[in-house]
Short mmCIF file of C-alpha atoms and ligand atoms in Angstrom, two decimals:
data_model
loop_
_atom_site.label_atom_id
_atom_site.label_comp_id
_atom_site.label_asym_id
_atom_site.label_seq_id
_atom_site.Cartn_x
_atom_site.Cartn_y
_atom_site.Cartn_z
CA UNK A 1 -42.91 66.78 -28.93
CA UNK A 2 -46.47 65.47 -29.11
CA UNK A 3 -46.75 66.60 -32.61
CA UNK A 4 -43.72 64.65 -33.55
CA UNK A 5 -45.14 61.57 -32.16
CA UNK A 6 -48.31 62.11 -33.93
CA UNK A 7 -46.43 62.36 -37.10
CA UNK A 8 -44.57 59.20 -36.45
CA UNK A 9 -47.74 57.49 -35.67
CA UNK A 10 -49.40 58.56 -38.72
CA UNK A 11 -46.40 57.66 -40.91
CA UNK A 12 -46.25 54.20 -39.35
CA UNK A 13 -49.98 53.77 -40.03
CA UNK A 14 -49.66 54.67 -43.52
CA UNK A 15 -46.48 52.65 -44.19
CA UNK A 16 -48.11 49.60 -42.47
CA UNK A 17 -51.15 50.30 -44.82
CA UNK A 18 -49.02 50.33 -47.93
CA UNK A 19 -47.17 47.19 -46.88
CA UNK A 20 -50.42 45.31 -45.97
CA UNK A 21 -52.00 46.54 -49.29
CA UNK A 22 -48.93 45.28 -51.18
CA UNK A 23 -49.14 41.95 -49.34
CA UNK A 24 -52.84 41.64 -50.18
CA UNK A 25 -52.25 42.50 -53.91
CA UNK A 26 -50.60 39.05 -54.45
CA UNK A 27 -53.42 36.52 -53.93
CA UNK A 28 -52.29 32.94 -52.97
CA UNK A 29 -53.66 31.62 -56.05
CA UNK A 30 -51.31 34.01 -58.12
CA UNK A 31 -48.35 33.08 -55.89
CA UNK A 32 -48.93 29.42 -56.50
CA UNK A 33 -48.95 29.96 -60.20
CA UNK A 34 -45.86 32.11 -59.96
CA UNK A 35 -43.87 29.45 -57.81
CA UNK A 36 -44.92 26.56 -60.12
CA UNK A 37 -43.94 28.65 -63.16
CA UNK A 38 -40.47 29.51 -61.57
CA UNK A 39 -39.88 25.86 -60.66
CA UNK A 40 -40.62 24.72 -64.30
CA UNK A 41 -38.32 27.43 -65.61
CA UNK A 42 -35.55 26.72 -63.10
CA UNK A 43 -35.80 22.99 -64.18
CA UNK A 44 -35.18 24.19 -67.75
CA UNK A 45 -32.20 26.29 -66.62
CA UNK A 46 -30.68 23.34 -64.82
CA UNK A 47 -31.02 21.15 -67.74
CA UNK A 48 -28.91 23.81 -69.47
CA UNK A 49 -26.44 24.02 -66.46
CA UNK A 50 -25.87 20.28 -66.72
CA UNK A 51 -24.41 20.67 -70.26
CA UNK A 52 -22.01 23.34 -68.91
CA UNK A 53 -19.86 21.22 -66.70
CA UNK A 54 -17.23 18.61 -66.92
CA UNK A 55 -18.42 15.12 -65.78
CA UNK A 56 -16.44 15.01 -62.42
CA UNK A 57 -16.99 18.75 -61.70
CA UNK A 58 -19.74 20.58 -59.52
CA UNK A 59 -20.96 24.11 -60.46
CA UNK A 60 -19.95 26.57 -58.00
CA UNK A 61 -20.57 30.11 -59.35
CA UNK A 62 -20.85 32.22 -62.42
CA UNK A 63 -19.01 35.44 -62.95
CA UNK A 64 -21.02 37.77 -65.29
CA UNK A 65 -18.08 40.19 -65.67
CA UNK A 66 -16.16 37.69 -67.83
CA UNK A 67 -19.03 35.16 -68.70
CA UNK A 68 -17.10 32.44 -66.82
CA UNK A 69 -18.46 29.51 -64.76
CA UNK A 70 -16.38 28.12 -61.85
CA UNK A 71 -16.60 24.58 -60.81
CA UNK A 72 -15.13 22.45 -57.96
CA UNK A 73 -14.28 18.91 -57.13
CA UNK A 74 -16.49 16.85 -54.69
CA UNK A 75 -14.55 18.08 -51.53
CA UNK A 76 -15.73 21.78 -51.78
CA UNK A 77 -18.32 22.57 -49.25
CA UNK A 78 -20.84 23.39 -51.90
CA UNK A 79 -20.82 20.16 -53.82
CA UNK A 80 -24.11 18.83 -52.47
CA UNK A 81 -26.12 21.79 -53.66
CA UNK A 82 -26.13 20.92 -57.38
CA UNK A 83 -27.44 17.39 -56.90
CA UNK A 84 -29.85 18.67 -54.20
CA UNK A 85 -31.36 21.32 -56.53
CA UNK A 86 -31.68 18.75 -59.40
CA UNK A 87 -33.64 16.52 -56.89
CA UNK A 88 -35.86 19.28 -55.63
CA UNK A 89 -36.69 20.33 -59.18
CA UNK A 90 -37.31 16.57 -60.23
CA UNK A 91 -39.61 16.30 -57.29
CA UNK A 92 -41.47 19.37 -58.45
CA UNK A 93 -41.55 18.79 -62.15
CA UNK A 94 -41.10 14.86 -62.50
CA UNK A 95 -38.51 15.52 -65.20
CA UNK A 96 -36.58 12.37 -65.14
CA UNK A 97 -33.59 13.89 -66.80
CA UNK A 98 -32.83 15.82 -63.65
CA UNK A 99 -32.98 12.85 -61.39
CA UNK A 100 -30.56 10.93 -63.88
CA UNK A 101 -28.15 13.94 -63.67
CA UNK A 102 -28.41 13.94 -59.85
CA UNK A 103 -27.79 10.21 -59.49
CA UNK A 104 -24.84 10.42 -61.96
CA UNK A 105 -23.16 13.28 -59.96
CA UNK A 106 -23.81 11.52 -56.59
CA UNK A 107 -21.46 8.70 -57.69
CA UNK A 108 -18.73 11.36 -57.91
CA UNK A 109 -19.74 12.87 -54.44
CA UNK A 110 -20.12 9.53 -52.67
CA UNK A 111 -16.49 9.39 -51.44
CA UNK A 112 -16.91 12.48 -49.17
CA UNK A 113 -18.86 10.22 -46.80
CA UNK A 114 -15.38 9.42 -45.26
CA UNK A 115 -14.05 12.94 -45.46
CA UNK A 116 -13.18 14.00 -41.86
CA UNK A 117 -11.48 17.20 -42.84
CA UNK A 118 -14.67 19.16 -43.09
CA UNK A 119 -17.55 20.23 -40.89
CA UNK A 120 -19.62 20.74 -44.08
CA UNK A 121 -20.87 17.22 -44.39
CA UNK A 122 -24.45 18.23 -43.54
CA UNK A 123 -24.42 20.52 -46.66
CA UNK A 124 -22.58 18.24 -48.91
CA UNK A 125 -24.34 14.87 -48.10
CA UNK A 126 -27.53 15.80 -46.62
CA UNK A 127 -28.73 18.34 -49.23
CA UNK A 128 -27.86 15.58 -51.80
CA UNK A 129 -28.10 12.02 -50.66
CA UNK A 130 -30.57 13.18 -47.97
CA UNK A 131 -32.97 14.32 -50.57
CA UNK A 132 -32.48 11.25 -52.75
CA UNK A 133 -33.05 9.03 -49.87
CA UNK A 134 -36.19 11.01 -48.75
CA UNK A 135 -37.61 10.55 -52.29
CA UNK A 136 -36.44 6.97 -52.98
CA UNK A 137 -35.19 5.37 -49.78
CA UNK A 138 -32.46 2.89 -50.30
CA UNK A 139 -30.05 1.09 -47.95
CA UNK A 140 -27.10 2.18 -50.05
CA UNK A 141 -27.91 5.98 -49.58
CA UNK A 142 -28.69 5.36 -45.97
CA UNK A 143 -25.17 3.89 -45.51
CA UNK A 144 -23.64 6.85 -47.11
CA UNK A 145 -25.62 9.22 -44.91
CA UNK A 146 -24.72 7.30 -41.85
CA UNK A 147 -20.97 7.18 -42.67
CA UNK A 148 -21.22 11.04 -43.26
CA UNK A 149 -22.71 11.49 -39.79
CA UNK A 150 -20.06 9.34 -38.27
CA UNK A 151 -17.35 11.47 -40.06
CA UNK A 152 -18.94 14.71 -38.88
CA UNK A 153 -19.02 13.30 -35.29
CA UNK A 154 -15.15 12.92 -35.39
CA UNK A 155 -14.88 16.76 -35.35
CA UNK A 156 -16.90 16.90 -32.01
CA UNK A 157 -14.84 17.66 -28.95
CA UNK A 158 -16.81 16.34 -25.80
CA UNK A 159 -14.88 18.60 -23.40
CA UNK A 160 -15.74 21.79 -25.36
CA UNK A 161 -19.06 20.65 -26.50
CA UNK A 162 -18.79 21.78 -30.08
CA UNK A 163 -17.95 20.30 -33.51
CA UNK A 164 -14.97 21.93 -35.07
CA UNK A 165 -15.55 23.89 -38.29
CA UNK A 166 -12.06 24.85 -39.41
CA UNK A 167 -8.72 23.27 -38.72
CA UNK A 168 -6.00 25.62 -37.38
CA UNK A 169 -2.27 25.42 -37.19
CA UNK A 170 -2.25 26.52 -33.70
CA UNK A 171 -2.96 23.81 -31.20
CA UNK A 172 -5.00 25.79 -28.81
CA UNK A 173 -7.29 26.93 -31.47
CA UNK A 174 -10.82 25.38 -31.93
CA UNK A 175 -12.67 27.28 -34.59
CA UNK A 176 -16.46 27.10 -34.82
CA UNK A 177 -18.53 29.22 -37.49
CA UNK A 178 -22.24 29.95 -37.27
CA UNK A 179 -22.72 28.08 -40.52
CA UNK A 180 -22.18 24.81 -38.68
CA UNK A 181 -25.64 24.81 -37.31
CA UNK A 182 -26.85 23.78 -40.72
CA UNK A 183 -24.88 20.48 -40.51
CA UNK A 184 -26.71 19.44 -37.43
CA UNK A 185 -29.85 18.17 -39.47
CA UNK A 186 -27.77 15.11 -40.63
CA UNK A 187 -27.12 14.15 -37.10
CA UNK A 188 -30.74 14.25 -36.11
CA UNK A 189 -31.63 12.07 -39.09
CA UNK A 190 -28.86 9.55 -38.02
CA UNK A 191 -30.41 9.13 -34.53
CA UNK A 192 -33.91 8.77 -35.95
CA UNK A 193 -32.81 5.96 -38.26
CA UNK A 194 -30.47 4.02 -35.92
CA UNK A 195 -31.87 4.81 -32.46
CA UNK A 196 -28.38 5.81 -31.39
CA UNK A 197 -28.95 9.08 -29.35
CA UNK A 198 -25.40 10.07 -29.38
CA UNK A 199 -25.76 12.06 -32.70
CA UNK A 200 -28.73 13.80 -31.31
CA UNK A 201 -26.81 14.72 -28.13
CA UNK A 202 -23.87 16.04 -30.02
CA UNK A 203 -26.20 18.32 -32.11
CA UNK A 204 -27.87 19.54 -29.05
CA UNK A 205 -24.57 20.30 -27.20
CA UNK A 206 -23.36 22.21 -30.26
CA UNK A 207 -26.46 24.23 -30.50
CA UNK A 208 -26.57 25.31 -26.80
CA UNK A 209 -22.91 26.32 -27.02
CA UNK A 210 -23.79 28.25 -30.00
CA UNK A 211 -26.51 30.13 -28.36
CA UNK A 212 -24.13 30.74 -25.36
CA UNK A 213 -21.16 31.77 -27.32
CA UNK A 214 -21.99 32.96 -30.74
CA UNK A 215 -24.97 35.42 -30.01
CA UNK A 216 -24.70 38.95 -28.89
CA UNK A 217 -27.59 40.46 -26.64
CA UNK A 218 -29.31 41.77 -29.64
CA UNK A 219 -29.51 38.24 -31.27
CA UNK A 220 -27.15 38.86 -34.06
CA UNK A 221 -24.26 36.40 -34.34
CA UNK A 222 -20.55 36.49 -34.62
CA UNK A 223 -19.13 34.46 -37.64
CA UNK A 224 -16.33 32.82 -35.94
CA UNK A 225 -15.81 31.70 -32.27
CA UNK A 226 -12.32 30.55 -31.39
CA UNK A 227 -12.95 28.20 -28.38
CA UNK A 228 -9.82 27.39 -26.25
CA UNK A 229 -8.71 23.93 -26.58
CA UNK A 230 -6.58 24.34 -23.37
CA UNK A 231 -9.21 25.83 -21.30
CA UNK A 232 -12.54 24.19 -21.99
CA UNK A 233 -15.38 26.64 -21.42
CA UNK A 234 -13.29 29.53 -22.46
CA UNK A 235 -13.49 31.40 -25.56
CA UNK A 236 -10.28 32.89 -26.96
CA UNK A 237 -11.80 35.30 -29.57
CA UNK A 238 -14.96 36.20 -31.51
CA UNK A 239 -14.32 37.53 -34.95
CA UNK A 240 -15.28 37.55 -38.55
CA UNK A 241 -14.00 35.96 -41.78
CA UNK A 242 -16.49 36.69 -44.41
CA UNK A 243 -18.29 39.69 -42.67
CA UNK A 244 -17.45 43.34 -42.70
CA UNK A 245 -16.06 43.47 -39.24
CA UNK A 246 -15.85 41.53 -36.05
CA UNK A 247 -18.73 43.30 -34.45
CA UNK A 248 -20.94 43.38 -37.56
CA UNK A 249 -23.88 41.13 -38.70
CA UNK A 250 -22.67 39.30 -41.73
CA UNK A 251 -25.92 38.66 -43.59
CA UNK A 252 -25.61 34.90 -44.49
CA UNK A 253 -24.39 34.16 -41.03
CA UNK A 254 -27.72 35.55 -39.59
CA UNK A 255 -29.48 33.44 -42.24
CA UNK A 256 -27.69 30.28 -41.23
CA UNK A 257 -28.48 30.96 -37.54
CA UNK A 258 -32.26 31.49 -38.39
CA UNK A 259 -32.52 28.25 -40.38
CA UNK A 260 -30.38 26.33 -38.02
CA UNK A 261 -32.53 27.11 -34.83
CA UNK A 262 -35.59 26.46 -36.71
CA UNK A 263 -34.36 22.88 -37.63
CA UNK A 264 -33.39 22.56 -33.96
CA UNK A 265 -36.79 23.22 -32.98
CA UNK A 266 -38.32 20.89 -35.48
CA UNK A 267 -35.87 18.11 -34.41
CA UNK A 268 -36.19 18.57 -30.51
CA UNK A 269 -39.43 20.62 -29.95
CA UNK A 270 -37.44 22.54 -27.16
CA UNK A 271 -38.98 25.95 -27.01
CA UNK A 272 -35.53 27.49 -26.31
CA UNK A 273 -34.68 27.01 -29.99
CA UNK A 274 -38.07 28.37 -31.18
CA UNK A 275 -37.29 31.43 -29.04
CA UNK A 276 -33.85 31.72 -30.56
CA UNK A 277 -35.21 31.59 -34.16
CA UNK A 278 -38.06 34.10 -33.32
CA UNK A 279 -35.35 36.46 -31.77
CA UNK A 280 -33.01 36.23 -34.74
CA UNK A 281 -36.09 37.01 -36.94
CA UNK A 282 -36.66 40.13 -34.82
CA UNK A 283 -33.13 41.19 -35.20
CA UNK A 284 -33.27 40.90 -39.15
CA UNK A 285 -36.82 42.19 -39.60
CA UNK A 286 -36.47 45.25 -37.25
CA UNK A 287 -32.99 46.14 -38.34
CA UNK A 288 -32.82 49.71 -39.94
CA UNK A 289 -30.75 48.30 -42.75
CA UNK A 290 -32.97 45.61 -43.69
CA UNK A 291 -34.05 46.86 -47.17
CA UNK A 292 -37.59 47.53 -48.05
CA UNK A 293 -37.51 44.83 -50.85
CA UNK A 294 -36.13 42.26 -48.15
CA UNK A 295 -33.11 41.16 -50.08
CA UNK A 296 -30.48 41.75 -47.43
CA UNK A 297 -27.18 43.66 -47.91
CA UNK A 298 -24.18 41.30 -47.78
CA UNK A 299 -23.69 42.59 -44.12
CA UNK A 300 -26.25 44.46 -42.07
CA UNK A 301 -23.34 46.91 -41.18
CA UNK A 302 -21.73 47.28 -44.60
CA UNK A 303 -20.33 50.78 -44.69
CA UNK A 304 -21.78 51.84 -48.00
CA UNK A 305 -25.45 51.03 -47.49
CA UNK A 306 -27.66 51.77 -49.54
CA UNK A 307 -24.99 51.08 -52.32
CA UNK A 308 -23.60 47.94 -50.65
CA UNK A 309 -24.16 44.71 -52.55
CA UNK A 310 -26.93 42.53 -51.95
CA UNK A 311 -26.54 38.88 -50.98
CA UNK A 312 -29.32 36.89 -52.67
CA UNK A 313 -28.05 33.71 -51.04
CA UNK A 314 -28.89 35.17 -47.56
CA UNK A 315 -32.45 36.27 -48.75
CA UNK A 316 -33.14 32.85 -50.17
CA UNK A 317 -32.04 30.99 -47.00
CA UNK A 318 -34.19 33.38 -44.90
CA UNK A 319 -37.19 32.84 -47.05
CA UNK A 320 -36.89 29.09 -46.77
CA UNK A 321 -36.43 29.29 -43.02
CA UNK A 322 -39.37 31.65 -42.52
CA UNK A 323 -41.60 29.39 -44.42
CA UNK A 324 -40.89 26.61 -41.93
CA UNK A 325 -40.70 28.75 -38.95
CA UNK A 326 -44.32 29.93 -39.66
CA UNK A 327 -45.51 26.55 -38.89
CA UNK A 328 -44.26 26.56 -35.43
CA UNK A 329 -45.03 29.99 -34.18
CA UNK A 330 -48.12 32.09 -33.03
CA UNK A 331 -50.47 33.29 -35.75
CA UNK A 332 -49.26 36.84 -35.79
CA UNK A 333 -45.64 35.90 -36.12
CA UNK A 334 -46.37 33.11 -38.68
CA UNK A 335 -48.24 35.82 -40.85
CA UNK A 336 -45.22 38.08 -40.69
CA UNK A 337 -42.77 35.30 -41.54
CA UNK A 338 -45.01 34.12 -44.42
CA UNK A 339 -45.41 37.60 -45.77
CA UNK A 340 -41.68 38.34 -45.70
CA UNK A 341 -40.88 34.95 -47.38
CA UNK A 342 -43.35 35.53 -50.05
CA UNK A 343 -42.18 38.98 -50.69
CA UNK A 344 -38.54 37.67 -50.98
CA UNK A 345 -39.58 34.95 -53.50
CA UNK A 346 -41.64 37.41 -55.56
CA UNK A 347 -38.83 39.88 -55.61
CA UNK A 348 -36.06 37.16 -56.47
CA UNK A 349 -38.33 35.98 -59.41
CA UNK A 350 -38.05 39.39 -61.06
CA UNK A 351 -35.58 40.25 -63.90
CA UNK A 352 -33.57 42.22 -61.36
CA UNK A 353 -32.47 39.13 -59.64
CA UNK A 354 -33.28 36.16 -61.89
CA UNK A 355 -31.03 35.22 -64.83
CA UNK A 356 -32.66 35.06 -68.19
CA UNK A 357 -33.02 31.49 -69.37
CA UNK A 358 -29.87 30.16 -71.14
CA UNK A 359 -27.71 32.83 -69.56
CA UNK A 360 -25.57 33.00 -66.45
CA UNK A 361 -24.07 29.49 -67.20
CA UNK A 362 -27.38 27.90 -66.26
CA UNK A 363 -27.61 29.36 -62.79
CA UNK A 364 -30.94 30.81 -61.71
CA UNK A 365 -30.25 33.62 -59.43
CA UNK A 366 -27.83 36.60 -59.83
CA UNK A 367 -26.25 38.93 -57.14
CA UNK A 368 -24.94 36.69 -54.38
CA UNK A 369 -21.80 37.46 -52.29
CA UNK A 370 -19.56 34.65 -51.33
CA UNK A 371 -16.54 36.15 -49.51
CA UNK A 372 -16.41 39.92 -50.03
CA UNK A 373 -13.43 40.70 -47.68
CA UNK A 374 -11.39 38.15 -49.77
CA UNK A 375 -12.72 39.70 -53.13
CA UNK A 376 -14.09 36.22 -53.87
CA UNK A 377 -17.41 35.56 -55.59
CA UNK A 378 -18.76 39.08 -55.20
CA UNK A 379 -21.98 39.78 -56.96
CA UNK A 380 -22.14 36.43 -58.74
CA UNK A 381 -24.54 33.54 -59.24
CA UNK A 382 -23.77 30.87 -56.65
CA UNK A 383 -25.09 27.25 -56.19
CA UNK A 384 -26.43 27.68 -52.63
CA UNK A 385 -28.61 30.69 -53.66
CA UNK A 386 -30.39 28.44 -56.15
CA UNK A 387 -30.71 25.62 -53.84
CA UNK A 388 -32.49 27.51 -51.02
CA UNK A 389 -34.58 29.48 -53.55
CA UNK A 390 -35.71 26.12 -55.14
CA UNK A 391 -36.34 24.73 -51.51
CA UNK A 392 -38.26 27.92 -50.63
CA UNK A 393 -40.46 27.79 -53.81
CA UNK A 394 -41.26 24.11 -53.08
CA UNK A 395 -42.15 24.91 -49.46
CA UNK A 396 -44.40 27.67 -50.69
CA UNK A 397 -46.13 25.36 -53.05
CA UNK A 398 -46.75 22.83 -50.47
CA UNK A 399 -48.30 25.48 -48.38
CA UNK A 400 -50.81 27.12 -50.60
N1 LIG B 1 -18.96 29.17 -45.31
C1 LIG B 1 -20.15 29.13 -45.79
C2 LIG B 1 -20.78 30.36 -46.24
O1 LIG B 1 -20.00 31.10 -47.10
O2 LIG B 1 -21.75 30.72 -46.09
#
């Protein structure tokens, strides 16, 4: 038994040595050069993407098997990612044609500020108008964002203490998905600019109930929690829609939670959210199915690992979240988060994951999974993978 432990110890030391050696191989100066180069090539690719769509449409995904680009109208939950990516790329490259295209498409998106049928207004309006208003604040953009925050709040049930994600035909249902954590950033912004704390309190209530009801003891999360409209405080069912199984850990859901609780800590400075983000990180990083190249399988419990599809979108979200979380945590964890984020970005920037210029309809990254159980958008390029990759590269540039 002693010998086995000795062997395990020696193996661990040598694996740690290889990982450390690998991490040291890429110097910060080279990383900075790489990130800047990737942002310039991403900007070129998005200049191509803008020629591939009709004026009132938003790029959604690219399907390599039949060389087709899918688009959506403004009400689809992903409509903010295209303008958001253009704006990040404009910020990094100062290519004015990107901003022009973003401002043009925002006119098409603008009406969604009054859309009360979706919880995705944070994704749709804050990734887009939020970025434009950050770069060039204007009363007009502020009003759009405030109306969006108000529309989002109409979906909050004060008795249940959560914002409704999906509508249901059954009156007792109140469906909340983990993704909804991402929409809370818009509410914190609204409190900051108006001084009205009601947005802040809604975000905090939602996050607290998410910790209570969405998370398992190992800090993995369910995808969907169906609260009971009839019995406040009760949960009817916990299940999945986009993951492999009700009890599995859908990769993008884990990434949304990681990013969501990181932004909760940024907004509130409440240690419980930092703890949550750290624990989610532990779950991901210590999971036996987290691959060596850090590009997560679409579900941590997918049955055919190591042959299961990767989800590049989950990897990009994780990288961006870890680059921020590293600022809030102790030096040891910070180093771990930064190294993992850097490894993800380096890997995503290789030919294996990055589309060649002028291909993939103008998208940047290949190999994301949208909704595998519905056979929808499996192993494709997808707008939100590009958005969080660009955001993460921008965060990396600002750190080095
Ligand atoms: N529903 C958002 C997502 O697919 O992650």
